[in-house]
XYZ file of N, CA and C in Angstrom:
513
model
N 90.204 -121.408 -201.893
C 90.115 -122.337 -200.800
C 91.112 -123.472 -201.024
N 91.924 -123.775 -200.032
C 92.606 -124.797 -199.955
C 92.047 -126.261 -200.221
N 92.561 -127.599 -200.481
C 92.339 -128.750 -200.822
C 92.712 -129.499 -199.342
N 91.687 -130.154 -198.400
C 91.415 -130.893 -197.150
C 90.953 -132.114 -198.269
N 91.998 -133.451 -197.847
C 91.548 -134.648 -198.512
C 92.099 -135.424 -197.646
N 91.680 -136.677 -197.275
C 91.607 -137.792 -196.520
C 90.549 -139.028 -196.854
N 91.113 -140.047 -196.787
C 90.469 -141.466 -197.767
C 91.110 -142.400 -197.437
N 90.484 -143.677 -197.419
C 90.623 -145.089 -196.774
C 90.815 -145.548 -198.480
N 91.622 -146.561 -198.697
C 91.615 -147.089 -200.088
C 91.977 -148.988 -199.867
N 91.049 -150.238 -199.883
C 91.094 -151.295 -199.779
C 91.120 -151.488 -201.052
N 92.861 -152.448 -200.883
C 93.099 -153.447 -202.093
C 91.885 -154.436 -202.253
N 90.516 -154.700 -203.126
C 90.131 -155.321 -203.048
C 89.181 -155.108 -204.531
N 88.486 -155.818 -205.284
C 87.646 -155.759 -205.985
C 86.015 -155.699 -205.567
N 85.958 -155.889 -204.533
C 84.557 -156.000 -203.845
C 84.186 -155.354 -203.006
N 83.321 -154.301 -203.401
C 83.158 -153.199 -202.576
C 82.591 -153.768 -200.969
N 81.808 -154.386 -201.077
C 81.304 -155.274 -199.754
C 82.080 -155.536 -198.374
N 83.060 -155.559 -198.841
C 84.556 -155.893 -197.925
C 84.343 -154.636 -197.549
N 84.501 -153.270 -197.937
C 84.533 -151.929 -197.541
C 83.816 -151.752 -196.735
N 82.240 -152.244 -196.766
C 81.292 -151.728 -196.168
C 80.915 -152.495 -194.951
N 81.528 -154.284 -195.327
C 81.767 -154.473 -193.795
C 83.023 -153.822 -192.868
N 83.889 -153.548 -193.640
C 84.828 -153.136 -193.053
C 84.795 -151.789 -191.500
N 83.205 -150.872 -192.497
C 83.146 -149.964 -191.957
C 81.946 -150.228 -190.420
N 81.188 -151.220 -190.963
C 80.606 -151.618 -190.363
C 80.969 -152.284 -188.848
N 81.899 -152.924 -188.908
C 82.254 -154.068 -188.263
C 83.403 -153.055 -187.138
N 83.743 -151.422 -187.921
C 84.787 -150.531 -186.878
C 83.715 -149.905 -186.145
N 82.590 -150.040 -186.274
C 81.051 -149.164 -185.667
C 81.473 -147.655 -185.971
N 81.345 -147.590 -187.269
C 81.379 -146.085 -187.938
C 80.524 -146.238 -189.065
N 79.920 -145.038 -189.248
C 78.934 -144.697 -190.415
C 80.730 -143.888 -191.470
N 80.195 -144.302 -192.776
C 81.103 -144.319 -193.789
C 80.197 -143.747 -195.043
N 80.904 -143.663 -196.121
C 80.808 -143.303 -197.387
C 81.916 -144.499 -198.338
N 81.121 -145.674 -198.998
C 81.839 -146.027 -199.975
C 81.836 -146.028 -201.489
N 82.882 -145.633 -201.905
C 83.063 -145.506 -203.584
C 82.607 -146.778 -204.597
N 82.630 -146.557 -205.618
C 82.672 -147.809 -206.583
C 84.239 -148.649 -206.939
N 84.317 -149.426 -206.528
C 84.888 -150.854 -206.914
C 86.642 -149.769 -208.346
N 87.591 -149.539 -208.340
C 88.209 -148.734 -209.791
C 89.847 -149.093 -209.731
N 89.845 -149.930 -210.499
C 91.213 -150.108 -210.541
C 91.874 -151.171 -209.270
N 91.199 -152.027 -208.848
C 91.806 -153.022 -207.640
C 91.314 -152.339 -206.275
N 90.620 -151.214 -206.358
C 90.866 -149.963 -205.053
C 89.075 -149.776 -205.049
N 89.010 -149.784 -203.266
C 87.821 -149.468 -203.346
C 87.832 -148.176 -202.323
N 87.744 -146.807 -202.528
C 87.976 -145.788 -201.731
C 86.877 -145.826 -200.682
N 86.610 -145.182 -199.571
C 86.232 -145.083 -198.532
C 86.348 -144.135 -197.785
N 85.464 -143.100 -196.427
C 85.587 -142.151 -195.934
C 84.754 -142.734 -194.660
N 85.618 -142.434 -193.411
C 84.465 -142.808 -192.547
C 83.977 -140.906 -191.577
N 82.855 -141.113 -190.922
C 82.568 -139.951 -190.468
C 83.643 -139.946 -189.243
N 84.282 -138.700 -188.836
C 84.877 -138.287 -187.510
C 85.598 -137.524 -188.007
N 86.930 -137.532 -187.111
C 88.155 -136.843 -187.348
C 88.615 -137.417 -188.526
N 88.821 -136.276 -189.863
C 89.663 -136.776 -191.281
C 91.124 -137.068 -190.935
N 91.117 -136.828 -190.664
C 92.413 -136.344 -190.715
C 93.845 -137.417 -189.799
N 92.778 -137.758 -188.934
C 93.704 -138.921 -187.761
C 93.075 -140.656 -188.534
N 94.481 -141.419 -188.625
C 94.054 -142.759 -188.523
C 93.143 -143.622 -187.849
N 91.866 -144.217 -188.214
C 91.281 -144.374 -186.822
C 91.541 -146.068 -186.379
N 92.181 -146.065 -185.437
C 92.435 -147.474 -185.169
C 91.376 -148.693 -184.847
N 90.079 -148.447 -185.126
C 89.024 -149.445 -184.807
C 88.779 -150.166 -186.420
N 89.478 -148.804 -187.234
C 89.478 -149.325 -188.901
C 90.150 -150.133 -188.928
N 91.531 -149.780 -188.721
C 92.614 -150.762 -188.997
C 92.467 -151.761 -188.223
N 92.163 -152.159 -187.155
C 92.176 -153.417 -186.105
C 90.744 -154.150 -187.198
N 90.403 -153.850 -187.943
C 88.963 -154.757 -188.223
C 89.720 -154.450 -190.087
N 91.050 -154.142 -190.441
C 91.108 -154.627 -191.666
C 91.453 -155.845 -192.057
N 91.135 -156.021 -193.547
C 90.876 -157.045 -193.524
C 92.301 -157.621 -194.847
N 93.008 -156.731 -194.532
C 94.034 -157.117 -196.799
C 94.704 -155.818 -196.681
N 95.049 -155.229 -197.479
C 96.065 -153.994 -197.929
C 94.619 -152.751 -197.955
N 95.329 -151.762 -196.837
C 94.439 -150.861 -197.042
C 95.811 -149.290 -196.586
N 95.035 -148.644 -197.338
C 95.692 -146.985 -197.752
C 95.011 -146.451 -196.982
N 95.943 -145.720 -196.336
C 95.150 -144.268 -195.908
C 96.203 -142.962 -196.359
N 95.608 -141.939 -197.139
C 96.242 -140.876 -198.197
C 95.561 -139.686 -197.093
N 96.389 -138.442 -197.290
C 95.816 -137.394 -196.745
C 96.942 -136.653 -197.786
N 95.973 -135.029 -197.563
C 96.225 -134.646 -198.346
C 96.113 -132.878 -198.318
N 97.086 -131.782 -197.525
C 96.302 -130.984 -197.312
C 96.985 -129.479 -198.095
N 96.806 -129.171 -199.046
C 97.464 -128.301 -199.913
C 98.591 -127.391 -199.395
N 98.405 -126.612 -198.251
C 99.087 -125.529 -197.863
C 99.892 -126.499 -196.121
N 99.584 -127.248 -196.340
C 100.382 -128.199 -194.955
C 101.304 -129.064 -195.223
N 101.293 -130.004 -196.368
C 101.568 -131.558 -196.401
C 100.549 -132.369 -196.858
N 101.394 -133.817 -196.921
C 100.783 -135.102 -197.039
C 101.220 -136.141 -196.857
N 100.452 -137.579 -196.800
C 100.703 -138.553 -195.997
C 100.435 -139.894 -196.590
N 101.017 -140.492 -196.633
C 100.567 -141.653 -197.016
C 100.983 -143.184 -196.105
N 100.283 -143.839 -195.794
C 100.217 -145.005 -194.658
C 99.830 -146.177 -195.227
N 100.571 -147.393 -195.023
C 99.672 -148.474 -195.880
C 99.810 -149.683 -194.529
N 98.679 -150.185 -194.591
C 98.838 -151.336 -193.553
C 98.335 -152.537 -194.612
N 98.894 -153.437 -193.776
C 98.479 -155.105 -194.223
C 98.437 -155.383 -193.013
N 96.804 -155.891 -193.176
C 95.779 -155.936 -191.434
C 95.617 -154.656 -190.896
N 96.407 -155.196 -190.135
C 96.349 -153.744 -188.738
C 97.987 -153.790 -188.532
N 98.813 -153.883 -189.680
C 100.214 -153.981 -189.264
C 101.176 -152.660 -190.127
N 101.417 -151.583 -189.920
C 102.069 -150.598 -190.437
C 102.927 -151.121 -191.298
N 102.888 -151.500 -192.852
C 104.249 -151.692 -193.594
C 104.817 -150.885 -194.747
N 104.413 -149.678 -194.461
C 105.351 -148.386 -195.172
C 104.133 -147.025 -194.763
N 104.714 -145.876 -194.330
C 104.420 -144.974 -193.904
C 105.649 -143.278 -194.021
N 104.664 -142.717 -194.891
C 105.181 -141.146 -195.202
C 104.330 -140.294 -195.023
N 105.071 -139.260 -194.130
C 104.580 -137.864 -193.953
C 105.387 -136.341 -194.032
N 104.985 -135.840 -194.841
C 105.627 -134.639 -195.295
C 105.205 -133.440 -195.180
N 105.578 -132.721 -194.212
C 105.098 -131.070 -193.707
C 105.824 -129.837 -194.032
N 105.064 -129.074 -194.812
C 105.545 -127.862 -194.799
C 104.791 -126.183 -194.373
N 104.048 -126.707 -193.259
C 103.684 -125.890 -192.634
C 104.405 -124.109 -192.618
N 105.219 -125.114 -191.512
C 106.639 -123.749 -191.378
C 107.690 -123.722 -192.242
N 108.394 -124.935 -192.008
C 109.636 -125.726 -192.684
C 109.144 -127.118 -192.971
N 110.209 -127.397 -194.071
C 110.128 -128.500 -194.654
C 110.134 -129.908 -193.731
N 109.824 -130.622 -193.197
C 109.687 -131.588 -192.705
C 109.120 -132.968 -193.592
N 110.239 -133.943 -192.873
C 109.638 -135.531 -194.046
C 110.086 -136.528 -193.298
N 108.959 -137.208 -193.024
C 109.217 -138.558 -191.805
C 108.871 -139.774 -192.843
N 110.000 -140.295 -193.176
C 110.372 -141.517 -193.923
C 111.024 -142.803 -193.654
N 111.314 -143.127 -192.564
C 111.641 -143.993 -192.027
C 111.330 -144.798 -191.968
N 109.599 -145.086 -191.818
C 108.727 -146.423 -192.434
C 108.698 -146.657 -194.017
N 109.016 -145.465 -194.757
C 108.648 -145.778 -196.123
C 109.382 -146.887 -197.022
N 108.663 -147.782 -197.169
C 108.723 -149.224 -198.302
C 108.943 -148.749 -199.887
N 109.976 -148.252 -200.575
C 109.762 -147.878 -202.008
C 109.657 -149.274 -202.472
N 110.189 -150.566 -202.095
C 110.049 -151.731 -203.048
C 108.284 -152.340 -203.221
N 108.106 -152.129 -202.013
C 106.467 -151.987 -202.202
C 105.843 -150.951 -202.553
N 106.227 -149.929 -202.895
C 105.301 -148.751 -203.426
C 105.410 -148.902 -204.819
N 106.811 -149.345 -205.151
C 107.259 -149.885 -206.429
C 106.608 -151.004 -207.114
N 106.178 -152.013 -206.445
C 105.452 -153.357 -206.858
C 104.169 -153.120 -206.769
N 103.385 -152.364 -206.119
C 101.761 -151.512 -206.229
C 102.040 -150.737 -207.387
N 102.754 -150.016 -208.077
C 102.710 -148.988 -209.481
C 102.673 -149.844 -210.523
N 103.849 -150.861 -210.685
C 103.707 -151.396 -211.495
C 102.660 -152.354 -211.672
N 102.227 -152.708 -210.551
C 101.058 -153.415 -210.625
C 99.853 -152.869 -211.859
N 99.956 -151.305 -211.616
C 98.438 -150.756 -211.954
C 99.371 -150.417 -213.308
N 100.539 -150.786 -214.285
C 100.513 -150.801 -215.425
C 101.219 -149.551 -215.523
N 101.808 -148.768 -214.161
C 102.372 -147.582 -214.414
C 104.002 -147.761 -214.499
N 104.551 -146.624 -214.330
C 106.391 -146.593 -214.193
C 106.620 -146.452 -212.677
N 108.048 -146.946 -212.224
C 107.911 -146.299 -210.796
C 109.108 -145.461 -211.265
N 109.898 -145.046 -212.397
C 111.196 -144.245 -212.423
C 110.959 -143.113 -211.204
N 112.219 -142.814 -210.639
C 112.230 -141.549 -210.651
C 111.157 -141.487 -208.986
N 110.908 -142.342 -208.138
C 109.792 -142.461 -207.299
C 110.349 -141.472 -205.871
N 112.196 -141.875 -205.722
C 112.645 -141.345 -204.513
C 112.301 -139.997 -204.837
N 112.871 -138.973 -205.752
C 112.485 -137.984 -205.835
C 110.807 -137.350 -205.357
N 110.172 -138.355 -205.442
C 109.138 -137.675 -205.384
C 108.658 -137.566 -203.619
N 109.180 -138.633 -202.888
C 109.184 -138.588 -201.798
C 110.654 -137.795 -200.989
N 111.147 -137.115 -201.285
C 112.281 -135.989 -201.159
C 112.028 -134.915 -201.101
N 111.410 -134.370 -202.509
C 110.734 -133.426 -202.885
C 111.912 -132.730 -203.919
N 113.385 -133.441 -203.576
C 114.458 -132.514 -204.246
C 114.466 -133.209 -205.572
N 114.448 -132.431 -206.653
C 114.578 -133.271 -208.300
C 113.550 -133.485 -208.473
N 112.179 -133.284 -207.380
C 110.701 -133.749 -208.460
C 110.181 -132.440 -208.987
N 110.246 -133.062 -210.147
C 109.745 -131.327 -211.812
C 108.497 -131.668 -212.319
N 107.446 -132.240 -211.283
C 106.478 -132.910 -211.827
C 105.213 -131.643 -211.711
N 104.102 -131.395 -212.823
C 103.042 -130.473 -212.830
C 102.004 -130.469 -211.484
N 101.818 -131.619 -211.024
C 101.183 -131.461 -210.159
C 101.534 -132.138 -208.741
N 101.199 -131.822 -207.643
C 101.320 -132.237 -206.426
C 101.798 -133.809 -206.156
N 103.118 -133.676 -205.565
C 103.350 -135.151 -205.383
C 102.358 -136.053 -204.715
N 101.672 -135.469 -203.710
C 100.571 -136.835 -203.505
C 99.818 -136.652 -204.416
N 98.951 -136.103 -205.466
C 98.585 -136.637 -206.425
C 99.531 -137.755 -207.304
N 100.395 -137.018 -207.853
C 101.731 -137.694 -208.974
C 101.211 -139.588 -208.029
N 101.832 -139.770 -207.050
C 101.576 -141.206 -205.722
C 100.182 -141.772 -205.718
N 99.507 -140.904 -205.473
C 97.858 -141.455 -205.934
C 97.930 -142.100 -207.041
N 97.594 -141.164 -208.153
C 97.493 -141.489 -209.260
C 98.597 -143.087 -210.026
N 99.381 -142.626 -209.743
C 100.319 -144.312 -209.696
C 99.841 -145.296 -209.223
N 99.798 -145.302 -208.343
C 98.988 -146.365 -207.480
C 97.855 -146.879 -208.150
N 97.267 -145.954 -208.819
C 95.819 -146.324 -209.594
C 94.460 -145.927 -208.154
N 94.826 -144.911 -207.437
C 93.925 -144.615 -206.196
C 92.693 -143.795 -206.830
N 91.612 -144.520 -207.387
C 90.628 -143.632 -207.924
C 89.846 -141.974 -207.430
N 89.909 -142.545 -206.272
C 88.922 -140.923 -205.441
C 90.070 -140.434 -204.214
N 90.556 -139.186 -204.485
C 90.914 -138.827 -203.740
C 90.860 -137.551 -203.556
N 91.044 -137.016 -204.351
C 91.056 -135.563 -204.538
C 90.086 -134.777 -204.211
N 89.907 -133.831 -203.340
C 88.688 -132.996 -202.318
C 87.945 -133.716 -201.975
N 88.423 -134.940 -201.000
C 87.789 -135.633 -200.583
C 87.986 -136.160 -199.041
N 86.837 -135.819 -198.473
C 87.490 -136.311 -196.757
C 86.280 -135.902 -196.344
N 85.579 -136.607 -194.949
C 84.168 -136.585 -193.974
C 84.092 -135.229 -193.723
N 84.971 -134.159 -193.583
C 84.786 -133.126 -193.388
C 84.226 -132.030 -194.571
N 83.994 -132.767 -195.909
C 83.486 -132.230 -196.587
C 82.707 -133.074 -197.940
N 82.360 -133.937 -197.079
C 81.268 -134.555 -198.006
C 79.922 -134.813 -197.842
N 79.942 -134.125 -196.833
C 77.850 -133.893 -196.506
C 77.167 -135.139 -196.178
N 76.472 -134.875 -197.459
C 75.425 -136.341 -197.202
C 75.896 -137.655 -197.938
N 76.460 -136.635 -199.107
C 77.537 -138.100 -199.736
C 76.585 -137.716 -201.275
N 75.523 -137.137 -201.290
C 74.408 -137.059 -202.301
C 75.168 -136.231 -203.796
N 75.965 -135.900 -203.451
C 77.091 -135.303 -204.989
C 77.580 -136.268 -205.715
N 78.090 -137.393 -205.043
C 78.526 -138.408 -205.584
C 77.897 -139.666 -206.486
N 78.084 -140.245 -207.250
C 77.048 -140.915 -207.530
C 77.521 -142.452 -207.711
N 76.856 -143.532 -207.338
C 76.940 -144.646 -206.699
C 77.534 -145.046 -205.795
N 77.347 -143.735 -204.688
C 78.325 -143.908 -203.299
C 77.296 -144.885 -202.647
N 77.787 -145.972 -201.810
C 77.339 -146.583 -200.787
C 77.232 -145.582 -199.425
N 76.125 -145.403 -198.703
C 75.950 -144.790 -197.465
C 76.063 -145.993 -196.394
N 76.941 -145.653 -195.511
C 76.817 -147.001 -194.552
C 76.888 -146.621 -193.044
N 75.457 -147.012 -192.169
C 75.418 -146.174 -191.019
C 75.454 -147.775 -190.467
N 75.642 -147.485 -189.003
C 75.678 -148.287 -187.935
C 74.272 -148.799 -187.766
């Protein structure tokens, strides 16, 4: 079975922010524990599409990662509700890579933030010259310091009851 992942990630230390966050877009959510500056998040609906009632009610630096093994992946970062670096990479049929929003000096100043390297980062958003073991949106996650991402998205997290100290947050 293929890997379907999609996740909300707020720069923030306080999970609370998340859960109003989710609250305040009138969506029932799933929030993570507090890991690394990042508090992950899933709201129920479509995984897969940005939902703009999130972003209009964010509140600081928030991620949205997707992630779909045999398709592509994506990565979007807003501050507020304001798009300031955005990548998407398809290989459905053919190779496709919409980079035109993408910020490396800020993707660069978020890595090092979390104590990592950014060498070597264009490659990974290219795809040409990256010799890396695992999946470039992992390799990008993981830099970032993005704790939960991996087989993770509303379309396959049930009740949320696998997880453990997930916040459940209904309307």
């Amino acid at each position: 079975m293929s890997e379907f992942s999609a996740s909300y990630h707020l720069r923030t230390s306080d999970r609370q922010r998340a859960i109003d966050l989710i609250r305040n877009s009138d969506h029932n959510g799933f929030v993570f524990p507090e890991m690394n500056g990042w508090v992950t998040f899933i709201i129920e609906g479509p995984a897969f599409e940005i939902c703009e009632s999130v972003v209009s009610e964010n509140p600081g630096l928030l991620v949205h990662y997707s992630y779909t093994q045999d398709h592509g992946w994506g990565l979007t970062i807003f501050d507020k509700d304001e798009i300031i670096s955005a990548y998407s990479c398809d290989w459905t049929d053919a190779l496709s890579i919409e980079k035109d929003e993408l910020d490396l000096y800020l993707l660069r100043e978020l890595i090092i933030k979390q104590g990592n390297s950014a060498e070597d980062l264009e490659a990974v958003f290219d795809l040409v010259g990256y010799r890396g073991e695992e999946p470039p949106a992992y390799y990008i996650a993981k830099k970032l310091g993005l704790p939960y991402f991996q087989w993770l998205s509303a379309d396959d997290i049930g009740d949320g009851s696998r997880y453990e100290n997930v916040v459940i947050v209904n309307e």
